[in-house]
Coordinates of C-alpha atoms in Angstrom, one line a residue:
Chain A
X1 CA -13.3 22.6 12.7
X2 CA -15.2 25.0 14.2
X3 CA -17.6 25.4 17.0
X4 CA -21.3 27.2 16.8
X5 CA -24.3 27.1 19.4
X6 CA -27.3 25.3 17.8
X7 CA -30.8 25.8 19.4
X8 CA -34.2 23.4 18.4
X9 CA -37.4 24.4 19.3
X10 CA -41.1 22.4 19.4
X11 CA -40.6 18.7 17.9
X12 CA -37.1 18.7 16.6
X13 CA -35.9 19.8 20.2
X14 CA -38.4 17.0 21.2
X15 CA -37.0 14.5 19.0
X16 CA -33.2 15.6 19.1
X17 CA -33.7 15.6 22.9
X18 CA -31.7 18.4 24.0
X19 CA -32.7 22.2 23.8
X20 CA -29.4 23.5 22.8
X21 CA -25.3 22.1 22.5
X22 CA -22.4 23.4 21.3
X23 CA -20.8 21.3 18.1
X24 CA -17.9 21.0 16.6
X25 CA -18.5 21.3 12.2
X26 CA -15.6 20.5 9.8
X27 CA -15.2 22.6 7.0
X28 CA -17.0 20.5 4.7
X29 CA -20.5 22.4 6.2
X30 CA -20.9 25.2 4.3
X31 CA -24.4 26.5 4.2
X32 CA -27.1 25.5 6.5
X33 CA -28.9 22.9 4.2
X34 CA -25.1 21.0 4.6
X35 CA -25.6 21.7 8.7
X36 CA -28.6 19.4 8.2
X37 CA -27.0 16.8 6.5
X38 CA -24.4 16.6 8.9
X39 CA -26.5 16.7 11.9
X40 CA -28.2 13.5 10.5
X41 CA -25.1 11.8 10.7
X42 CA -25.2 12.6 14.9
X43 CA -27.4 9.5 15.5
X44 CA -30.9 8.1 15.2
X45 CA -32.6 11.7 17.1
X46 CA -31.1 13.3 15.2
X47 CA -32.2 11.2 11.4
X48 CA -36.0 11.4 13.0
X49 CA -35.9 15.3 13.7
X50 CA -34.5 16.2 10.3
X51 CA -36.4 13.4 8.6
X52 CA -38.2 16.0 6.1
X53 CA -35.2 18.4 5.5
X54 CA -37.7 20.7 3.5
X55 CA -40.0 21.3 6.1
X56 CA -37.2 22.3 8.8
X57 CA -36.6 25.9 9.2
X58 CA -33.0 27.5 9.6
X59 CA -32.2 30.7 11.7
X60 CA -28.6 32.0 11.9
X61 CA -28.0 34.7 14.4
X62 CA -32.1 35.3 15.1
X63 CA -32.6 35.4 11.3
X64 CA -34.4 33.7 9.2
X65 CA -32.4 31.6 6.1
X66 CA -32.8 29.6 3.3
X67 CA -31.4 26.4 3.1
X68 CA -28.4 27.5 0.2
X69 CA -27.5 30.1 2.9
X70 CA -23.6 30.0 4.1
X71 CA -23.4 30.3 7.6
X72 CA -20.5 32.1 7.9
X73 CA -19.3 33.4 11.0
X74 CA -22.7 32.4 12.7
X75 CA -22.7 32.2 16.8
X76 CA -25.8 30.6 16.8
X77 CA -28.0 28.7 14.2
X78 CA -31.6 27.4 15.0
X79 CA -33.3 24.6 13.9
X80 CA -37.6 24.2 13.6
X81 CA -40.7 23.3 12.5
X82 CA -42.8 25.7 10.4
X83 CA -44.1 28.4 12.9
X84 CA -47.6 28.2 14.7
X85 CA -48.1 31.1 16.5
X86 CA -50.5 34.0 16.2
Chain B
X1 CA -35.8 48.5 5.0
X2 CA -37.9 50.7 6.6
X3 CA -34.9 53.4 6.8
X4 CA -35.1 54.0 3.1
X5 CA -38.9 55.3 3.1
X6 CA -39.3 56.4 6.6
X7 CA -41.9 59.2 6.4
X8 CA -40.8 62.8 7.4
X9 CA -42.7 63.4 10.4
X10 CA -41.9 62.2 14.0
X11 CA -41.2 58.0 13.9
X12 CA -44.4 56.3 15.0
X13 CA -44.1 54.4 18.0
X14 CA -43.7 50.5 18.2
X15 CA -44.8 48.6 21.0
X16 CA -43.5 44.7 21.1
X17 CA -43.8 42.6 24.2
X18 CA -43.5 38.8 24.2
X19 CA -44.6 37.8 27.7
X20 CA -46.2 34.9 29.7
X21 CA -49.1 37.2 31.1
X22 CA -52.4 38.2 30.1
X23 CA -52.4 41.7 28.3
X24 CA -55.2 44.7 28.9
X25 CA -56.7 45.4 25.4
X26 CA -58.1 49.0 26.4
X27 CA -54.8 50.2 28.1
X28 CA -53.0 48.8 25.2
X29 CA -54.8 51.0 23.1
X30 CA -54.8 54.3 25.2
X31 CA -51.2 54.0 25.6
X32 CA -51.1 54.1 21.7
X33 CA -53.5 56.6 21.5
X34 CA -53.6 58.8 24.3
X35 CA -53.3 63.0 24.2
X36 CA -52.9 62.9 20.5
X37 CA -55.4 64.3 17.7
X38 CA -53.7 63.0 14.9
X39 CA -55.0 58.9 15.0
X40 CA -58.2 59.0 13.1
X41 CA -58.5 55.4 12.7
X42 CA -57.3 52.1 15.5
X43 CA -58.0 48.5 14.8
X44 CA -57.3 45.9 17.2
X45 CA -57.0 42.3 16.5
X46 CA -57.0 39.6 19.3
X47 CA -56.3 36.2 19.1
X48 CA -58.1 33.5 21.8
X49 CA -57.7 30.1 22.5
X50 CA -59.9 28.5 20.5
X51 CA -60.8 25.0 22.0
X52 CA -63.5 23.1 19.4
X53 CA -65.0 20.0 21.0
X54 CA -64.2 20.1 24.7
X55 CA -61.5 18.0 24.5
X56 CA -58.6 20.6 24.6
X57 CA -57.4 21.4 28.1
X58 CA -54.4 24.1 27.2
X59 CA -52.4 25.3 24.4
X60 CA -48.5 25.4 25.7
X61 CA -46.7 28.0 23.3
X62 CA -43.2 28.0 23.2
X63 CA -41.1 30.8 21.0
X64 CA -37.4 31.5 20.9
X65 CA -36.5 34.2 22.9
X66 CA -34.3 37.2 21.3
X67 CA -35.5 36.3 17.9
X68 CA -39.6 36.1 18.9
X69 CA -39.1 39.6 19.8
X70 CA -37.1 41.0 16.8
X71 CA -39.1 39.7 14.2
X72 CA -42.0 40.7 15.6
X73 CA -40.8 44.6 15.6
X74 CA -39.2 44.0 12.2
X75 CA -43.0 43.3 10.8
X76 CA -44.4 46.4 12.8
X77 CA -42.0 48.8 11.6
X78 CA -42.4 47.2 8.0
X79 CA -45.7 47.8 8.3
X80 CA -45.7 51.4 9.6
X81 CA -43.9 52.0 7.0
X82 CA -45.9 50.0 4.2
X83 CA -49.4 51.7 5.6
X84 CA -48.1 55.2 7.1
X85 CA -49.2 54.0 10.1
X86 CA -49.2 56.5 13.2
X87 CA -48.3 53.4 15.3
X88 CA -48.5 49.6 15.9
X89 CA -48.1 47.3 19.2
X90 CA -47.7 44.1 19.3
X91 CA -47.8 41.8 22.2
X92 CA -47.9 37.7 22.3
X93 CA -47.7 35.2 25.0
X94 CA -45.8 32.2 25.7
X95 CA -46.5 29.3 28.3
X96 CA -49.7 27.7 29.0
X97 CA -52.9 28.9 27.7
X98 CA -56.2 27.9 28.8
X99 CA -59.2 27.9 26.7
X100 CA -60.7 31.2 25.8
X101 CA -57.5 33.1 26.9
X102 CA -55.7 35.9 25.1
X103 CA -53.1 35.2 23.1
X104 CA -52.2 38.0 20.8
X105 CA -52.9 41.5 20.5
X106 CA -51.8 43.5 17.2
X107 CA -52.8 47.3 17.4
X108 CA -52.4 49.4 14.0
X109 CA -53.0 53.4 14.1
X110 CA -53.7 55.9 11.2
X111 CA -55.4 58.6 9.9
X112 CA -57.5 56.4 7.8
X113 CA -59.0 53.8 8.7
X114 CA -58.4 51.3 5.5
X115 CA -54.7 51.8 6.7
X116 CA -55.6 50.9 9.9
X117 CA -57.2 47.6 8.7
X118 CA -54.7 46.5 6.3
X119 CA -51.7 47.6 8.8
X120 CA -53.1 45.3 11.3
X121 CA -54.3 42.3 8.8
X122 CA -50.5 42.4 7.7
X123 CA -49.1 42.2 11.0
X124 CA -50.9 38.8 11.9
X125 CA -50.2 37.0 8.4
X126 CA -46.9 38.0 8.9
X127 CA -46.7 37.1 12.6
X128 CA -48.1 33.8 11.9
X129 CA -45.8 32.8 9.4
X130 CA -42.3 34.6 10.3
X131 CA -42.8 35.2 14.6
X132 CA -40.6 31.8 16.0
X133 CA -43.6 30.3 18.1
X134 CA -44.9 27.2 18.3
X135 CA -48.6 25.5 19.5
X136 CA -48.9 22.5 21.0
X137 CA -52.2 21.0 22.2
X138 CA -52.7 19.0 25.6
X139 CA -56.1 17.7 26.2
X140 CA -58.3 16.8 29.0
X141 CA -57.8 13.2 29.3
X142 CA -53.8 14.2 30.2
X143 CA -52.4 13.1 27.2
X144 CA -50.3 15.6 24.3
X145 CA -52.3 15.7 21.1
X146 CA -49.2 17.3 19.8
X147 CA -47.7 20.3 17.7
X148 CA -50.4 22.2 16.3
X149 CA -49.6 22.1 12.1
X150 CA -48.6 24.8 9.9
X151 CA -52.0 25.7 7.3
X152 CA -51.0 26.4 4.2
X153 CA -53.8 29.2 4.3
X154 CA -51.4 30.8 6.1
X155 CA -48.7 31.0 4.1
X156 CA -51.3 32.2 1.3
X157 CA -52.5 35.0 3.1
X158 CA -48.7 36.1 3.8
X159 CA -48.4 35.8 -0.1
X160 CA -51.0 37.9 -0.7
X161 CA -49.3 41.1 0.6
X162 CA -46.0 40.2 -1.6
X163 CA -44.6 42.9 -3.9
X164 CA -43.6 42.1 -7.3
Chain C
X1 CA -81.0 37.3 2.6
X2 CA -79.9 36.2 5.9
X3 CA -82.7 33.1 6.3
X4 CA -81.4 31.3 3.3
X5 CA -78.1 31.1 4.7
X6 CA -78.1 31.2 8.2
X7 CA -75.9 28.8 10.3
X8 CA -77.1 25.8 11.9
X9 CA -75.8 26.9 15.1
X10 CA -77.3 29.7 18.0
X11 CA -77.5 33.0 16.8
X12 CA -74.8 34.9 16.5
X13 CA -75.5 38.1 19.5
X14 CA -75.6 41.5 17.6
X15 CA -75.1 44.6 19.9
X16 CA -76.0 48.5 18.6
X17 CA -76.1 51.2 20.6
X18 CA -76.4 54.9 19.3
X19 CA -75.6 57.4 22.2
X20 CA -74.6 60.2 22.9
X21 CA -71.9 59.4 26.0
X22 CA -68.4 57.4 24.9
X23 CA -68.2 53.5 25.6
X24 CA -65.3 51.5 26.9
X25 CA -63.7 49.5 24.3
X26 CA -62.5 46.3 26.6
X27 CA -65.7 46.2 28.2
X28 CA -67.5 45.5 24.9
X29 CA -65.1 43.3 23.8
X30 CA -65.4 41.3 27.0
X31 CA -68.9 41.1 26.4
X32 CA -68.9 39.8 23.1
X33 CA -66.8 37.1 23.9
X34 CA -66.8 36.2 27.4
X35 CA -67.2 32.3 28.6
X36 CA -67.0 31.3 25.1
X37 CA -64.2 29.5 23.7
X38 CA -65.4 29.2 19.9
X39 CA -64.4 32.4 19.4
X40 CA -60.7 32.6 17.7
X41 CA -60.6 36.3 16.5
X42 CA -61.9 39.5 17.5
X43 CA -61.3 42.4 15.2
X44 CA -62.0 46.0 16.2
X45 CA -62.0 49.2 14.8
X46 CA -62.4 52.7 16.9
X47 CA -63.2 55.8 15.1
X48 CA -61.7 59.0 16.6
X49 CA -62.1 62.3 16.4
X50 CA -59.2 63.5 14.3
X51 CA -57.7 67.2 14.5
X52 CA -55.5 68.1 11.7
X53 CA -54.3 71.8 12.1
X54 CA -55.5 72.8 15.7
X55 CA -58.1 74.6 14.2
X56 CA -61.2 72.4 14.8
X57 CA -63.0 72.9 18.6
X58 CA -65.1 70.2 18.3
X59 CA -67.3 68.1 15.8
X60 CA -71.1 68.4 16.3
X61 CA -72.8 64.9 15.1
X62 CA -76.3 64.6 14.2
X63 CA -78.2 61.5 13.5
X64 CA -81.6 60.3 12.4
X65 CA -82.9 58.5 15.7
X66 CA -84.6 55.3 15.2
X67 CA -83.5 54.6 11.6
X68 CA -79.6 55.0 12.7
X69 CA -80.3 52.3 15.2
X70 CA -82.5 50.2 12.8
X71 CA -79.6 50.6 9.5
X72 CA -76.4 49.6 12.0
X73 CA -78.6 46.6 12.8
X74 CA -79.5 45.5 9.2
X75 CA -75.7 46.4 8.4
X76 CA -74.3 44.0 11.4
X77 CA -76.6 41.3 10.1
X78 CA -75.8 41.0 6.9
X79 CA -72.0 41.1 7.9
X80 CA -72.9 38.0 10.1
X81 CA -74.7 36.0 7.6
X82 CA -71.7 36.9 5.2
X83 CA -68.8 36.3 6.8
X84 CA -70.5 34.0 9.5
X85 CA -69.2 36.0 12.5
X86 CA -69.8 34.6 15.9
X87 CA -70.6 38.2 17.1
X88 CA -70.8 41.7 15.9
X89 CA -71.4 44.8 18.1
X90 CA -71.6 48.3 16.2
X91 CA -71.7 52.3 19.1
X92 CA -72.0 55.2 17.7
X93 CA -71.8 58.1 19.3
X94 CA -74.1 61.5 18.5
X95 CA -73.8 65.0 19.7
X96 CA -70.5 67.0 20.5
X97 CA -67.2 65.3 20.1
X98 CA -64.1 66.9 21.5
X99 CA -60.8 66.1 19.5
X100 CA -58.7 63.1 20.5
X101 CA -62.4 61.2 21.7
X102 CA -64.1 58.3 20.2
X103 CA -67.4 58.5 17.6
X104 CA -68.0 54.9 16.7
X105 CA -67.0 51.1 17.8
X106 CA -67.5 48.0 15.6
X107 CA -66.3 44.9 16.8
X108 CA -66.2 41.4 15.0
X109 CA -65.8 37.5 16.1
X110 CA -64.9 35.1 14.5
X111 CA -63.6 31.3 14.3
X112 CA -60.4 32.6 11.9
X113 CA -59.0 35.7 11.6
X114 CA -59.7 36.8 8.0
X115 CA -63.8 36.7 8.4
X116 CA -63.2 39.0 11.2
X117 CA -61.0 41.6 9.7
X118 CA -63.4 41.5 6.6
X119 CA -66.7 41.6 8.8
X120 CA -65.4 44.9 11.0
X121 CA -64.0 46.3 7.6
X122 CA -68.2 45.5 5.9
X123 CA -69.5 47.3 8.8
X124 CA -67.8 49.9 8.6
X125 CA -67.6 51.0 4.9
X126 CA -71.6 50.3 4.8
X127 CA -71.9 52.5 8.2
X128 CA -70.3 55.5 7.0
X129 CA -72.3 55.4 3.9
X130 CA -76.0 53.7 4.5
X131 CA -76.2 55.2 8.3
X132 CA -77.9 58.3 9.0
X133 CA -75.4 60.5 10.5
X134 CA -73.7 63.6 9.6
X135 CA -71.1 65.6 10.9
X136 CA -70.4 68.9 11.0
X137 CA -67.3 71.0 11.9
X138 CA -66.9 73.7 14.8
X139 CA -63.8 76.2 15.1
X140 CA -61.9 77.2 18.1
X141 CA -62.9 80.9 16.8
X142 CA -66.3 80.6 17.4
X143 CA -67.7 79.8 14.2
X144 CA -68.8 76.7 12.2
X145 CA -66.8 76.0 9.1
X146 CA -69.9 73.6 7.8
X147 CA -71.3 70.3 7.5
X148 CA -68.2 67.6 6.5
X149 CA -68.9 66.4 2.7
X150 CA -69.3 62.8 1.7
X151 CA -65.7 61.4 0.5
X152 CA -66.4 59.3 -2.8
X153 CA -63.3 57.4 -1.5
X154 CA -66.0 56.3 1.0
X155 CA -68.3 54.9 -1.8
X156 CA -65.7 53.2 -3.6
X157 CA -65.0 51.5 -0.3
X158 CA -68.1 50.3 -0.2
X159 CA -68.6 49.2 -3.6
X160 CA -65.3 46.7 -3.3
X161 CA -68.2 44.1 -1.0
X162 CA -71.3 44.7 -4.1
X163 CA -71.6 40.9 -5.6
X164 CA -72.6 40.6 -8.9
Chain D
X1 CA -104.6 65.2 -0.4
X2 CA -103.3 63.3 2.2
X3 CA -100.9 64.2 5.1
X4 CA -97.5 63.0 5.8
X5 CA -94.7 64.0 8.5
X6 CA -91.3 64.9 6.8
X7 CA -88.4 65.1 8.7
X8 CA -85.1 67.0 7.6
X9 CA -81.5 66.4 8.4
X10 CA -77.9 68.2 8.6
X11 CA -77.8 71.3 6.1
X12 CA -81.7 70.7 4.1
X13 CA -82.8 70.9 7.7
X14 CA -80.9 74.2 8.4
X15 CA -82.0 76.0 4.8
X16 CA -85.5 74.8 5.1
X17 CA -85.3 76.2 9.0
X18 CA -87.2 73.6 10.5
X19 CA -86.6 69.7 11.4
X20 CA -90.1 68.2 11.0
X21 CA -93.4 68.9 9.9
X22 CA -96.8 67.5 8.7
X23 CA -97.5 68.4 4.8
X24 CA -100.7 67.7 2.7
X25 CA -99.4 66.1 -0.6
X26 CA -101.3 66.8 -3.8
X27 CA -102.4 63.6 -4.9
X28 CA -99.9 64.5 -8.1
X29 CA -97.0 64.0 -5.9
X30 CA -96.5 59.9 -6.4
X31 CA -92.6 59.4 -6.3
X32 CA -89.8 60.3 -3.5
X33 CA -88.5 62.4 -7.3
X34 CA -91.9 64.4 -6.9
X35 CA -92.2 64.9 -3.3
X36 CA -88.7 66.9 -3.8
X37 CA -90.1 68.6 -6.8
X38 CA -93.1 69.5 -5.1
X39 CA -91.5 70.7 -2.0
X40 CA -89.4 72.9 -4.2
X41 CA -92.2 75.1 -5.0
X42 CA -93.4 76.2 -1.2
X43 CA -90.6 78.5 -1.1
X44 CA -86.5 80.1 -1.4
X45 CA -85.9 77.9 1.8
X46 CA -86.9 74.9 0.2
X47 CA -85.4 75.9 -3.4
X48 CA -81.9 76.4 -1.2
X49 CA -82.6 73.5 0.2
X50 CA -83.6 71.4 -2.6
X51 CA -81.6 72.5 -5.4
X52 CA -78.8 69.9 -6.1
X53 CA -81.7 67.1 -6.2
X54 CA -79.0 64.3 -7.0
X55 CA -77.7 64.5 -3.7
X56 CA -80.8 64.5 -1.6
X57 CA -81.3 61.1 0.1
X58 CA -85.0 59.6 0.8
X59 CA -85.7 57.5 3.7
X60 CA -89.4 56.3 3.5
X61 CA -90.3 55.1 7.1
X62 CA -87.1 55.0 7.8
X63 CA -85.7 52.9 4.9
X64 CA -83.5 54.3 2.5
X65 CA -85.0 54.6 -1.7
X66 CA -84.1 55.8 -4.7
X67 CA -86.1 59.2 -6.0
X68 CA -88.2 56.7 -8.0
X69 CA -89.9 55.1 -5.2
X70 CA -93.2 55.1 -5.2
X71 CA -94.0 57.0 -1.4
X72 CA -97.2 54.3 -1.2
X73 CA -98.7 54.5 2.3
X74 CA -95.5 56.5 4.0
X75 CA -96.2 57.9 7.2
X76 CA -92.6 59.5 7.5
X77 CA -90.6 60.5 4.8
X78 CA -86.8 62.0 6.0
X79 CA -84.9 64.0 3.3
X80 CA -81.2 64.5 3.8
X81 CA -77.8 65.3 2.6
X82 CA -75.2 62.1 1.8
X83 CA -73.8 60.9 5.2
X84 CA -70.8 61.4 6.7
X85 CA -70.9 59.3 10.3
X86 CA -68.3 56.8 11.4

């Protein structure tokens, strides 16, 4: 087990219902697509947020991932939808 | 990236802000430009708050802090590089924006001015597909419409400037 | 040309000035788009007075008064029929220009981004080669080096918009 | 013969020495390709002037045309070198 800082922005914050928490992961989660899976497991929020797993975006340490990536010895891994700005 | 093919001459100068205020266009681009001879060429592209059928009361855009900023200066300095660009800024707001506000400014110098264009046309289709902010709509009758959506003409224009 | 196609909605304003004192950059775009909020891009492009090797004093620019303003026009209409710009304003400046200053402004509006870029980009590749204006070159030793040639690169650029 | 103002820009205004003027055209002169032709012949400035015809540009009333245009009922015909603004 191991302990990382996760952040959600726009709807999945909205529908997880926190901004950011600190969670524990057992060594099973390996790459960020298996952070996803796990989160799922958290609860109903959590199931709704990561309905579409495809669509969800993944940041570790301020930079953008793919879904195969390992997260390694990430500090802080972000979760969102695809970006709107501009 | 950009380290590799850095051009010889002095670096050009990056700009990035992510704020909640309005910006000035015109000092934006004197600051870039000012007391040198060398810029042949500036483009400026701004981005308002569109609202279509007065229904929209604000945009609220939220972005991550840290990584808003990053990317954002990764894309300018990829593009500087890219175009031999003389310099870009880049600035883009967060918080509540009303109709017919500012919400992005991209600046791209060079001594030519198809550089110019192409630095700054890069810059957005980048920023609007990479730069970690998010729109969502409130309208007049109080209620959220919700998250603006991702366009897939979006992510085609990014793919247009993909290198084989 | 533009007749056939013309939007259903009120004209789109078109601005040209030909002058021989510099303009202020925010205050045209501010007048191109102020109290309206269908207006999602605004795309400009400033033309400076570039001095390569400290040799140049100043560039002299002549123009062909009446027909200059009368070509910018025809040019800015046909980029807002084209690309169905919300706005297009075209300065150009005539007479001495030191180093460092500004010779010409076109600014485009837009609903989305890409019309804009590509209605500024029009504009200007048609300007520099259907406008009458010509510059020519003056040392800081006192003499004139000559009248600046046309660049082909300039007609190529403008052959990219022809449609078959 | 008929009278028409012609009007010269950048360098064909400097080697012909002077930025306007009214000419009487021989009614031979029919094209923008035989005004040039025909201005050719009043002199060294206008030879100098004149000489690279492929890169003289027409304005008839202030409307760019090709050399083959017909000059019709002109009132103002400009001659000029290719343009270098913006």
């Amino acid at each position: 087990m191991r302990e990382v800082r996760l952040v959600y922005f726009a709807w999945v914050r909205e529908r997880i219902g926190v901004g950011d928490e600190i969670v524990s992961l057992p060594d099973t989660v390996v790459t960020a697509g298996d952070l996803i899976a796990f989160l799922k497991t958290r609860g109903e929020d959590y199931a709704a947020a990561l309905e579409h797993e495809n669509v969800i975006r993944v940041a570790i340490d301020q930079e953008h991932v793919e879904h195969d990536e390992p997260l390694g010895a990430a500090r802080e891994i972000a979760l969102f939808p695809p970006m709107t700005g501009g | 990236m950009a380290s590799d093919s850095a051009p010889l001459s002095a670096p050009a100068p990056v700009t990035v802000r992510v704020q909640a205020e309005d910006f000035d266009t015109a000092a934006e681009i004197e600051s870039l430009s000012a007391g040198r001879t060398d810029i042949g060429a500036v483009v400026t592209f701004s981005g308002l708050c569109r609202e279509e059928k007065g229904v929209l009361s604000a945009l609220e855009l939220e972005h991550y802090p840290g990584m808003a900023e990053a990317e954002i200066r990764r894309i300018c300095e990829e593009a500087i590089t890219r175009f031999d660009l003389q310099g870009a800024t880049a600035i883009h707001r967060f918080g509540r924006i009303d109709p017919g506000a500012r919400i992005v400014l991209v600046i791209a110098a060079s001594t030519h001015r198809q550089a110019a264009f192409d630095g700054a046309s890069f810059i957005m289709d980048y920023l609007k597909t990479a730069a970690p902010f998010w729109k969502k709509e409130h309208l007049k009758d109080g209620t959220a419409r919700g998250w603006v959506s991702a366009q897939d003409a979006d992510d085609t224009a990014r793919e247009r400037w993909a290198r084989g």
